[in-house]
XYZ file of C-alpha atoms in Angstrom:
612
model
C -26.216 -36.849 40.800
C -27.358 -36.381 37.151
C -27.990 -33.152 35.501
C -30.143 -31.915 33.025
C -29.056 -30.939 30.237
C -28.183 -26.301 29.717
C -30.342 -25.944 26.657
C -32.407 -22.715 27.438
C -31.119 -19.605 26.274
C -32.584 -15.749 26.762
C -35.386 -15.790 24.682
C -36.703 -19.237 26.023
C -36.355 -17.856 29.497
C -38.079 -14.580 28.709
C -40.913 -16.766 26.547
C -41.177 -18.858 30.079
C -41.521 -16.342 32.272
C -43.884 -14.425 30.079
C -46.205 -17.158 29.470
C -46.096 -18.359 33.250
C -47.559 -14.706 33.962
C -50.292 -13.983 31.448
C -53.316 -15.806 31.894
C -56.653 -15.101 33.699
C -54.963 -12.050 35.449
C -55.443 -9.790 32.405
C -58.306 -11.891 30.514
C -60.621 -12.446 33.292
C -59.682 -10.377 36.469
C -59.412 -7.287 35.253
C -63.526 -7.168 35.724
C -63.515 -8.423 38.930
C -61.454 -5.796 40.159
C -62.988 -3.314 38.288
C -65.974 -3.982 40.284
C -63.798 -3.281 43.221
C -62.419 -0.335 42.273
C -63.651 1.338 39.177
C -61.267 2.824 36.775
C -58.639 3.090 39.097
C -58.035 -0.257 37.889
C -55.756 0.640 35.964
C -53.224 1.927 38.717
C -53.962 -1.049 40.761
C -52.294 -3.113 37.723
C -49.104 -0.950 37.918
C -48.910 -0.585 42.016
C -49.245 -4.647 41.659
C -46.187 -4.731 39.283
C -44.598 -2.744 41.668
C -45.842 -5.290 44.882
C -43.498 -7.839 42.983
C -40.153 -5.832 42.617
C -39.046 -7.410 46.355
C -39.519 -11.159 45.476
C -38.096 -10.501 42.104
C -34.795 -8.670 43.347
C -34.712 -11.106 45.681
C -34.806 -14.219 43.497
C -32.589 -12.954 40.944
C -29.966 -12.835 43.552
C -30.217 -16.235 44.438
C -30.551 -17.555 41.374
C -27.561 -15.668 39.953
C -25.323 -17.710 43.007
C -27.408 -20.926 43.010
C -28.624 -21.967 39.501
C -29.988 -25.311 40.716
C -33.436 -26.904 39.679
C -36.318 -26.884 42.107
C -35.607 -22.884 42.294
C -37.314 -21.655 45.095
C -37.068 -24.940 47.483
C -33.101 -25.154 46.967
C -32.890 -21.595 47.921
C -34.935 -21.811 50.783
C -33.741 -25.190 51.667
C -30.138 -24.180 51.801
C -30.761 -21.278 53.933
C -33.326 -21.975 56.493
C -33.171 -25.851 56.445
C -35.008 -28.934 55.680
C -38.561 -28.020 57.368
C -38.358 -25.151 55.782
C -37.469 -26.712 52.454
C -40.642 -29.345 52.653
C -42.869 -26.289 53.544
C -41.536 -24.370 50.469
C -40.964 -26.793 48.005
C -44.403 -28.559 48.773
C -46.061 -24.757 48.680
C -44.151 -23.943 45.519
C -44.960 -27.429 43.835
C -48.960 -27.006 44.875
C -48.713 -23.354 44.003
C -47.680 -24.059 40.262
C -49.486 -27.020 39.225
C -52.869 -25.468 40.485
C -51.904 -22.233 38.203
C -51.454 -24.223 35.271
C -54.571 -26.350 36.206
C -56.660 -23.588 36.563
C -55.043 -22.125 33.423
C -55.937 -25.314 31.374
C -60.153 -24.826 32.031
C -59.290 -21.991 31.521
C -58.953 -22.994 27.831
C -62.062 -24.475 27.782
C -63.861 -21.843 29.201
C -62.954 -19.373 26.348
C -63.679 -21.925 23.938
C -67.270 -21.287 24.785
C -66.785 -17.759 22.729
C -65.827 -19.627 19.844
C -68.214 -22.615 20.145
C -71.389 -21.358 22.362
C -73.224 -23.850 24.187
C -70.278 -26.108 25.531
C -71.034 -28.311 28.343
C -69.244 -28.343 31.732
C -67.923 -32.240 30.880
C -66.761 -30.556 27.680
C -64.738 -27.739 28.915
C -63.497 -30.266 31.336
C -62.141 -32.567 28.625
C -60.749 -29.923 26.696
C -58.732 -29.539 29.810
C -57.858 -32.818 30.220
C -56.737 -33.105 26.424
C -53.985 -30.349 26.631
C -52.549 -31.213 29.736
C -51.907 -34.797 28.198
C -50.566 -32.797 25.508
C -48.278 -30.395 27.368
C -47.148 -33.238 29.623
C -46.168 -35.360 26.255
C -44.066 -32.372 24.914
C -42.577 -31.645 28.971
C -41.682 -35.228 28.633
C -39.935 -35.593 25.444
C -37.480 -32.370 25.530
C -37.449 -29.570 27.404
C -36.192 -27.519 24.039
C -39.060 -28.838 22.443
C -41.520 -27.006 25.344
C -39.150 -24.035 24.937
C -40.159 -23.478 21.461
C -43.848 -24.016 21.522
C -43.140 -22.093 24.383
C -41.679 -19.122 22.196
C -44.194 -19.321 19.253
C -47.182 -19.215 21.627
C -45.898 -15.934 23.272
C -44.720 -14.100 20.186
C -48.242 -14.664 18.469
C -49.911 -13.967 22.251
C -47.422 -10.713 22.603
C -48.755 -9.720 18.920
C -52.101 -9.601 19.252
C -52.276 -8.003 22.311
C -50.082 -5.035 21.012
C -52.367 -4.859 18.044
C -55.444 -4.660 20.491
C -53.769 -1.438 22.092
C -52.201 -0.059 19.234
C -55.508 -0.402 17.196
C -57.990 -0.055 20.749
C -56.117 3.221 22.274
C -57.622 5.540 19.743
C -61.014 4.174 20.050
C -61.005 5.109 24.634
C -63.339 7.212 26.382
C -61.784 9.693 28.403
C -65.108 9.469 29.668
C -65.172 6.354 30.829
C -62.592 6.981 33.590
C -64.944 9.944 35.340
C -65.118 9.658 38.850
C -61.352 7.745 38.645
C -61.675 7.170 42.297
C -64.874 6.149 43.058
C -64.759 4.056 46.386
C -61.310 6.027 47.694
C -57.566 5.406 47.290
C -57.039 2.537 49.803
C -59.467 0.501 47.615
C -57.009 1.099 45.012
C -54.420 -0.310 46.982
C -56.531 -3.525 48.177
C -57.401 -3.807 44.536
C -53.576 -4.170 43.792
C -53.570 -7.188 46.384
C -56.290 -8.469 44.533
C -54.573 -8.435 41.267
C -50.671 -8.859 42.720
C -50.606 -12.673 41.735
C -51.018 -12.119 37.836
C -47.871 -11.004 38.305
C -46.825 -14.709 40.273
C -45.610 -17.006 37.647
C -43.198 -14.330 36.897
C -40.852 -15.316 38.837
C -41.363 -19.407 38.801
C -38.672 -19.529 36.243
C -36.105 -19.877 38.444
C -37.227 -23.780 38.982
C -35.320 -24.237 35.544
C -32.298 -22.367 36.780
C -29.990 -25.981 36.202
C -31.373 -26.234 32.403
C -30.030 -22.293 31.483
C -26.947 -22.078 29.359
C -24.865 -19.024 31.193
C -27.267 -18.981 33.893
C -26.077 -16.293 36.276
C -26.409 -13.582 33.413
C -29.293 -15.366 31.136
C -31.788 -15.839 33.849
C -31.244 -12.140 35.545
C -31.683 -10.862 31.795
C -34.481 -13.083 31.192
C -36.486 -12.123 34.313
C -36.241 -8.323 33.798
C -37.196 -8.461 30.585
C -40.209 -10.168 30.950
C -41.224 -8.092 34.064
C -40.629 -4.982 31.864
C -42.297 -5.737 29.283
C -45.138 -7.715 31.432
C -46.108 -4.238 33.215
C -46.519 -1.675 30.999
C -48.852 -4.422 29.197
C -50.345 -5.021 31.869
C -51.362 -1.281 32.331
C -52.383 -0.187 28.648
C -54.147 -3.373 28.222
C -56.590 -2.247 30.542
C -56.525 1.006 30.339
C -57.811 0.303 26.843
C -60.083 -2.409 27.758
C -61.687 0.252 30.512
C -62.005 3.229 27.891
C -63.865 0.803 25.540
C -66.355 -1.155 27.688
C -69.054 0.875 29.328
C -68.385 0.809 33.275
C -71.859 -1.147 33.169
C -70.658 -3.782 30.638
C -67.287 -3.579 32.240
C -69.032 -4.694 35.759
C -70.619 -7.800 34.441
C -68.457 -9.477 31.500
C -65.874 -12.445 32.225
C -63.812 -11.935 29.149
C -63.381 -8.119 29.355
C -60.745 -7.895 26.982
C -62.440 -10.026 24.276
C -65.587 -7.817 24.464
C -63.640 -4.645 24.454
C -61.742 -6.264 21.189
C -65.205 -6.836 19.572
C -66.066 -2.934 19.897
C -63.571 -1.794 17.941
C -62.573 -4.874 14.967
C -65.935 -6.680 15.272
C -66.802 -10.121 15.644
C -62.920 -11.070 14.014
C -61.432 -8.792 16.850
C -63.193 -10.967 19.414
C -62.399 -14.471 18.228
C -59.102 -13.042 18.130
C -58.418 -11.516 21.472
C -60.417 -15.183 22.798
C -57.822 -16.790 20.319
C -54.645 -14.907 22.790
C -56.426 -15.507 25.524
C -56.465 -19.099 24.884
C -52.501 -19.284 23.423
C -51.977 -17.272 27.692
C -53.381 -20.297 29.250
C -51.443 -22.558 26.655
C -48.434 -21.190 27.424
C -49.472 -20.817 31.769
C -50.204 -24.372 31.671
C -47.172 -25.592 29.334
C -44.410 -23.265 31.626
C -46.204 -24.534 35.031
C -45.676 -28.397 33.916
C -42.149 -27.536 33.357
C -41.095 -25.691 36.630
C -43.555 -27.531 38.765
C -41.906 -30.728 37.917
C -38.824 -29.597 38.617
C -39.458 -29.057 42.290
C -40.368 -32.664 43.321
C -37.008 -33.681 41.280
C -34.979 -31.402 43.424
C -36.333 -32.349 46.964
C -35.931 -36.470 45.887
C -32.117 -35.492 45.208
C -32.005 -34.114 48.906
C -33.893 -36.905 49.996
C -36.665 -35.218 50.980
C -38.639 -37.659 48.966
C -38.550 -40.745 47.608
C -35.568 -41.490 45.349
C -37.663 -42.103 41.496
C -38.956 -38.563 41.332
C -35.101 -37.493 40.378
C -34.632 -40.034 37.568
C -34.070 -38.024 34.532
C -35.044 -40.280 31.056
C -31.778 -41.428 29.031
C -32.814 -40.665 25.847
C -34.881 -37.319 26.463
C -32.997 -36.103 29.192
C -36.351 -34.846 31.598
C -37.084 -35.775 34.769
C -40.035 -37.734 33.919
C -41.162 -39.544 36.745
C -41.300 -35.484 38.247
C -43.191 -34.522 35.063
C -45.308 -37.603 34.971
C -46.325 -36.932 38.720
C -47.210 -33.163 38.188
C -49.368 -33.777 35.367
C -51.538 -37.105 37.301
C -52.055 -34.739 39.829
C -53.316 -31.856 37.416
C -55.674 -34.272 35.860
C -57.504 -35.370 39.091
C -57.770 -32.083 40.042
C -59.289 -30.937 36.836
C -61.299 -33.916 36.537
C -62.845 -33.922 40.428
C -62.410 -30.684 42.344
C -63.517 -27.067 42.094
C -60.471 -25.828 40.784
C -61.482 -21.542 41.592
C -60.787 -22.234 45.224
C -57.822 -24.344 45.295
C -56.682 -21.524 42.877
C -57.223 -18.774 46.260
C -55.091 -21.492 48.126
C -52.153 -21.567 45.450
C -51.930 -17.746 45.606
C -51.552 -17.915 49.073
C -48.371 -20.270 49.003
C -47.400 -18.127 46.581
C -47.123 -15.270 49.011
C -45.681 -17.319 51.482
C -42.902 -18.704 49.029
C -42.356 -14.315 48.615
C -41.716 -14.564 52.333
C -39.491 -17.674 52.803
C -37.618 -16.004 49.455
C -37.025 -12.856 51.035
C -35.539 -14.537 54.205
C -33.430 -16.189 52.652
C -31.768 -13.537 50.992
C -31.246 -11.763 54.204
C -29.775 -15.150 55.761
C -27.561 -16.038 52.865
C -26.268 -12.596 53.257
C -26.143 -12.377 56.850
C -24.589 -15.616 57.235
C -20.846 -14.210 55.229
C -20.420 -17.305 53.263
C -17.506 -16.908 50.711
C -18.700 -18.938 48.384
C -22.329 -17.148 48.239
C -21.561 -15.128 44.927
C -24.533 -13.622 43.290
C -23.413 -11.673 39.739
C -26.623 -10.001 41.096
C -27.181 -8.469 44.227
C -30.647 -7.176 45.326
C -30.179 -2.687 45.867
C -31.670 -1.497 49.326
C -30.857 -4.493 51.374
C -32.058 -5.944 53.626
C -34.906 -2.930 53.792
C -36.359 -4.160 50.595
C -36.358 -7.864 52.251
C -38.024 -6.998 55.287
C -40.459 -4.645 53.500
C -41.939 -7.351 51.011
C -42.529 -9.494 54.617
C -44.158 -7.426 55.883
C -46.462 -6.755 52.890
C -46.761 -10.412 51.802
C -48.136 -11.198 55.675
C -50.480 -8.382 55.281
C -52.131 -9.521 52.248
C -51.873 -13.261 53.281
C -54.106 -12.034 55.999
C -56.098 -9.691 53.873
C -57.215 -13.150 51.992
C -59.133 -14.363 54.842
C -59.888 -17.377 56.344
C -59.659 -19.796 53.928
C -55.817 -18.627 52.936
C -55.123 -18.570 56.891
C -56.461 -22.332 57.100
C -54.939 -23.682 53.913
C -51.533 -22.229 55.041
C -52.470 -23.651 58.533
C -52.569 -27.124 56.456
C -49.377 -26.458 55.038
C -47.342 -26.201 58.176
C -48.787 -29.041 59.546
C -48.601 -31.557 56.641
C -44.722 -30.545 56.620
C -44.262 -30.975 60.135
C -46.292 -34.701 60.365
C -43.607 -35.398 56.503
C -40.168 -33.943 58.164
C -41.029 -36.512 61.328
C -41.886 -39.065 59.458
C -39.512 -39.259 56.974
C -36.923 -36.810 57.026
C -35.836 -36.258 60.764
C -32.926 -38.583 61.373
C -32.301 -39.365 57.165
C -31.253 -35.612 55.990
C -28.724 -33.491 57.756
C -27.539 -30.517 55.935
C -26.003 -27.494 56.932
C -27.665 -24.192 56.417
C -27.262 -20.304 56.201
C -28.989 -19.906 59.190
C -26.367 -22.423 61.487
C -23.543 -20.644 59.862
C -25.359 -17.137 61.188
C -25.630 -18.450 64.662
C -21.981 -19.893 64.116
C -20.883 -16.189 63.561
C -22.869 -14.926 66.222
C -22.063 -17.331 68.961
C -18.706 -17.625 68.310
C -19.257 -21.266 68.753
C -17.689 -23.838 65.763
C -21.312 -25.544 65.457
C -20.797 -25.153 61.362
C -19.315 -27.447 59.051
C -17.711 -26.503 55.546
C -20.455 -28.839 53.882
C -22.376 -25.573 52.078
C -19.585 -23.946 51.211
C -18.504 -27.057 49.791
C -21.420 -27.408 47.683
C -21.521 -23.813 46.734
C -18.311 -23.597 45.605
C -19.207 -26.631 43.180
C -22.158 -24.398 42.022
C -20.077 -22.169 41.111
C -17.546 -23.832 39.096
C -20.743 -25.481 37.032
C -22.222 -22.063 37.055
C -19.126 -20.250 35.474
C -18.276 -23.427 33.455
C -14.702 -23.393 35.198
C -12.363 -26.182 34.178
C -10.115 -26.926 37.486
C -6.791 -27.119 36.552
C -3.655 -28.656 37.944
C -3.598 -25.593 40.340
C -7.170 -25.696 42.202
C -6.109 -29.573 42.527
C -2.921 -28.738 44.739
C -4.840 -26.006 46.461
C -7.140 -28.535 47.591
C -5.070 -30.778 49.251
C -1.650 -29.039 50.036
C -0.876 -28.423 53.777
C -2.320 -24.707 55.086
C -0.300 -23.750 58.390
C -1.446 -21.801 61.117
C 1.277 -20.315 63.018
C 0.520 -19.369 66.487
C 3.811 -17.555 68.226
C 6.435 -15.159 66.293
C 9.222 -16.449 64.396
C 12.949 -15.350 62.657
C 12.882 -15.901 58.904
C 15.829 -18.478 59.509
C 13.711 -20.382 62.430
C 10.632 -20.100 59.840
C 12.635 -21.630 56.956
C 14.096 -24.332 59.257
C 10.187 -24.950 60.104
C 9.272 -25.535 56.951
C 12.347 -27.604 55.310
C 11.353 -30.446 58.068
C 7.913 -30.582 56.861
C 9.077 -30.930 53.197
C 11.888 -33.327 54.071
C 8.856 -35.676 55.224
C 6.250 -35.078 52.337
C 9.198 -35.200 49.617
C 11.385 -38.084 51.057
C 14.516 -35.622 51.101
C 17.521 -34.604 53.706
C 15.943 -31.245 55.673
C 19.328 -29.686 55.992
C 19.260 -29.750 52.068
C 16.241 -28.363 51.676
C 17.046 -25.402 53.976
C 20.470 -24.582 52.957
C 18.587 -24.421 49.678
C 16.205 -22.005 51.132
C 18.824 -19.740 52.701
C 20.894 -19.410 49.775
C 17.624 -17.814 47.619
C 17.004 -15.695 50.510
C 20.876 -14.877 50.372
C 20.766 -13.696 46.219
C 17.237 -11.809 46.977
C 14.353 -11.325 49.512
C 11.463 -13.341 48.549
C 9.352 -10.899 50.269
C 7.545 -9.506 47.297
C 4.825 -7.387 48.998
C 4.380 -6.144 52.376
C 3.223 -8.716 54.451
C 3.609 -11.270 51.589
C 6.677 -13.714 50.792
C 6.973 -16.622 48.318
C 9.891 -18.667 49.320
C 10.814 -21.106 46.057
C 13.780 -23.536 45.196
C 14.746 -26.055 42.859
C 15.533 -29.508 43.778
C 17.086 -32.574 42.475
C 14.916 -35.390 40.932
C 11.459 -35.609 38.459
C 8.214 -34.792 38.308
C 8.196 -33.468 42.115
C 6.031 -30.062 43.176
C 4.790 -28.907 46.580
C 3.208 -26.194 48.091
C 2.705 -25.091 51.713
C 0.852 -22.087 52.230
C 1.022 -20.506 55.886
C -0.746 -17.772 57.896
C 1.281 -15.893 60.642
C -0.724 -13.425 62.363
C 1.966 -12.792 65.143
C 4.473 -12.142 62.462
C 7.581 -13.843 60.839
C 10.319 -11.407 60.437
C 12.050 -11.462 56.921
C 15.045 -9.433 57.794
C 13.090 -6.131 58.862
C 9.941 -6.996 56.890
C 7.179 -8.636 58.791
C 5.362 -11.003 56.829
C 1.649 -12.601 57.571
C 1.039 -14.849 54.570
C 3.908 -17.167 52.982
C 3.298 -19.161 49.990
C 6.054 -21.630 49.673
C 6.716 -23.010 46.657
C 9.400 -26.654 45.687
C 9.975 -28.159 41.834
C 11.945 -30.111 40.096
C 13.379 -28.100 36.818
C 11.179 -30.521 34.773
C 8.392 -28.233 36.295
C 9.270 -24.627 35.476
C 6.391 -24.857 33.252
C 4.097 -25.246 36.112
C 5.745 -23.228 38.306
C 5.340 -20.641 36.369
C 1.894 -21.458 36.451
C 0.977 -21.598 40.120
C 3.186 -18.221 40.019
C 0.593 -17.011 38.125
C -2.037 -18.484 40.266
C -0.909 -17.321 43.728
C -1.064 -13.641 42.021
C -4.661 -14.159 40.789
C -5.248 -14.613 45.130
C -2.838 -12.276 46.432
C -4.052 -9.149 44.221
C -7.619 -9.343 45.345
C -8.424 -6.238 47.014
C -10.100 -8.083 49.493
C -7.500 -10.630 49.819
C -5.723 -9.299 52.880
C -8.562 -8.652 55.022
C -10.463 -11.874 54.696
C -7.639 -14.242 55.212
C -6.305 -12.677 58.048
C -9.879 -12.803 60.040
C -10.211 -16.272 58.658
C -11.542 -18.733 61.442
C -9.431 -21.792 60.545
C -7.495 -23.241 57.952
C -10.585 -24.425 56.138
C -11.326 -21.410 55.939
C -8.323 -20.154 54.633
C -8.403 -23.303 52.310
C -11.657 -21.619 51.014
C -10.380 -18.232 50.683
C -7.565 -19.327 48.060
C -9.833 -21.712 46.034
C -12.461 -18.574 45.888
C -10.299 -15.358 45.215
C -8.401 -17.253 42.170
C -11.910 -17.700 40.677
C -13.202 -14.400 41.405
């Protein structure tokens, strides 16, 4: 499988996230739901910001133990399965390109302020320009999106702190009188209305495989952004309210552009226009990149077909993915009414919140070992099951149309999983290890814990060493009836006799003479037979599990590690010493290995409390 390249550090993930979220939600909606809810608006914003804290919690988590592109399809892939997956990854593809569609007339809509009198046919080829443009600069590096990423959002994030620093003195307390008008719970149905500026927040995580240090850059990188996003947010329009008459306020598009021109004149509004046009630069440019990434991901699963995961030599970007996203963007700009396929994308965006928040609760549920977030989501599951609840409401607060598209959704999944996926893709999931657990039944493979325990070596940038290697393929025993420490050692010495081409009676009067000069019991319940023998360049291990006991002269003993060398490797030795100590002096080391289910289990168990 090839993999892109880690180039994206903390400020490129915090200058993604940012300019995936602020677009039309604070430069055009903030009308519209005035006209909803009057001045209360302003809450609305901050209830919104706080609508989003489940699905953000949530994603962190997995993206902290699964840094893999495609984001939210791999998470929700690996957890509830490969319907699922389609339904998500198609959802969270549709979801993003629309945005950043939308965000790109966008662009020529506010161009209008600077050049009155555009055309329709001109706004749209505006459009059309700069998504050529963004999908030339998605094509030829994703550092080189990353930094006209960074120096759109730091001029965007400038002049809209100059628009409240210089706009707060100039606010009408008056302007806020009644707060309430139309009652709290249109507050709250406001803060539906506006929850999805806050959406492209979190569609950072498609880049997850492209993050140098991911588990700790991306969590840092997300809560920055959504800590700096709110409180913007909020005084943005609690200044652009104070400033506009309620009656101006209830009829403008461009509230914040007008308010601008009240207090700095005709510059102020060309300049507010100006950030509103570098937020849908930097929405469109950030949607190209994670959108693309999600077709990429589902071709490696073959979920589709095999060219949308070739990743360019030379530039090192998917670009038959980016290539793909940015056709479609065109047609869409070009032919359809973009406004409601925009309704439809923030309705797959709810329903990614949903599939997100399940997942958590099955990757949790499910007690796989090698499912480490560095972050874990506070309040679980209660958090989980409280954002489903409220992302179902407000999917069916949308109405019809966001019932039918998701309708659609389901349907065009199910007709693409029989078609082309039933029978071709067969991965295990969360949810069959969950029903493993609670069945009892041995209906799971080691398959995901395979492939998470490779995440997390890439994640962590482990190097395996000569250690994990024997770990990996060194015999695990299961004993099943009590033994003597002399019938145990007698065990054992046949089984090495075989794998090292030696006498057995050597190896275990070998044995019983260390056990003769000292116990190799060195904690209770723990003993590390070791001996020298003749020859080169010849180590073994044998690790063994005894739940009915082996008796070490008085001390009964549940886990032997049993270590054989030549004196050529002390050096390593010493080594896998070291290693077996790294395991052993886990504090949870004890209790998981002896409810392991099997020795692949207990294979598992080693490999993951050394790294941990």
């Amino acid at each position: 499988m090839q993999h892109l390249k880690r180039e994206l550090g903390l400020i490129d993930i915090f200058c993604i996230a940012m300019g995936a979220m602020i677009s039309s939600g604070l430069f055009v909606l903030p009308s519209i739901a005035y006209l909803e809810t009057g001045p209360s608006v302003v809450v609305s914003y901050f209830i919104a910001g706080l609508m989003m804290l489940p699905a953000i919690l949530s994603k962190v988590e997995l993206v902290t133990a699964m840094p893999r592109a495609g984001g939210n399809y791999f998470f929700i892939e690996r957890s509830l399965g490969t319907f699922a997956g389609i339904m998500g990854g198609i959802a969270d593809w549709f979801s993003l390109a629309l945005k950043s569609a939308f965000a790109l007339v966008g662009i020529g809509t506010f161009a209008t302020l600077l050049l009155p009198g555009m055309a329709e046919w001109q706004i749209k080829l505006i459009a059309v320009t700069f998504c050529i443009i963004f999908m030339i600069v998605n094509l030829l590096s994703v550092k080189g999106t990353s930094k006209l990423q960074l120096g759109l959002v730091f001029s965007l994030l400038v002049l809209l702190i100059l628009f409240i620093i210089l706009g707060i003195r100039r606010v009408e307390l008056t302007h806020f009188v009644p707060f309430v008008p139309f009652g709290w719970p249109k507050v709250f149905a406001t803060a539906g209305l506006v929850f999805i500026s806050y959406g492209g927040l979190t569609k950072i995580v498609g880049v997850a495989e492209e993050v140098r240090d991911p588990a700790r850059t991306l969590a840092r990188g997300l809560f920055l952004a959504f800590a700096i996003a709110t409180p913007l947010y909020v005084l943005v329009v609690f200044v652009t309210v104070g400033v506009l008459t309620p009656a101006f306020m209830a009829r403008t598009l461009t509230p914040v552009s007008h308010a601008a021109a009240v207090f700095m004149g005709r510059w102020g509004e060309l300049l507010l226009s100006i950030a509103a046009i570098f937020a849908f630069f930097t929405t469109a440019n950030a949607g190209i990149l994670a959108a693309s990434r999600t077709p990429m991901a589902m071709s490696r699963d073959g979920l589709l077909p095999d060219t949308l995961h070739r990743v360019h030599k030379r530039f090192g970007t998917p670009y038959i993915a980016i290539l793909s996203t940015g056709i479609f963007m065109l047609i869409v700009i070009a032919f359809l009414h973009i406004e409601e396929l925009a309704e439809v994308a923030s309705t797959f965006i709810l329903f990614l919140f949903i599939l997100i928040n399940l997942s958590v609760i099955l990757m949790r549920a499910s007690k796989l070992r090698n499912y480490q977030p560095k972050f874990r989501s506070p309040f679980y599951p209660w958090l989980q099951v409280g954002g489903i609840f409220m992302y179902t409401f407000m999917i069916f607060e949308m109405g019809r149309l966001a019932l039918f598209a998701l309708i659609g959704l389901i349907l065009v999944s199910l007709v693409w999983y029989l078609t082309y996926t039933r029978g071709k893709v067969r991965r295990e999931t969360a949810l069959i290890h969950l029903v493993a657990r609670i069945t009892a039944r041995e209906i799971a493979t080691r398959t995901l814990e395979k492939e998470l325990r490779e995440i997390l070596l890439e994640r962590d940038a482990i190097v395996e060493d000569r250690f994990d290697e024997l770990l990996k393929t060194c015999p695990i025993i299961e004993l099943t009836r009590p033994m003597t420490r002399d019938a145990f050692l007698r065990y054992i010495s046949d089984i090495l006799s075989k794998r090292l081409n030696m006498d057995a009676d050597i190896i275990y009067e070998r044995f019983v003479q260390r056990e003769s000069q000292s116990s190799t019991v060195i904690h209770p319940g723990l003993a590390i037979p070791h001996i020298i023998i003749d020859g080169e360049n010849k180590f073994d291990l044998i690790i063994v599990r005894a739940k009915p006991g082996i008796d070490f002269d008085g001390s009964t003993v549940h886990t032997v590690f049993v270590l054989v060398g030549t004196l050529d490797e002390r050096n390593f030795y010493l080594r896998a010493l070291m290693g077996i100590a790294q395991i052993v002096k886990h504090p949870e080391f004890e209790t998981e290995w002896l409810n392991a289910r099997d020795t692949d289990d207990l294979r598992n168990i080693a490999l993951v409390m050394r790294r941990r």
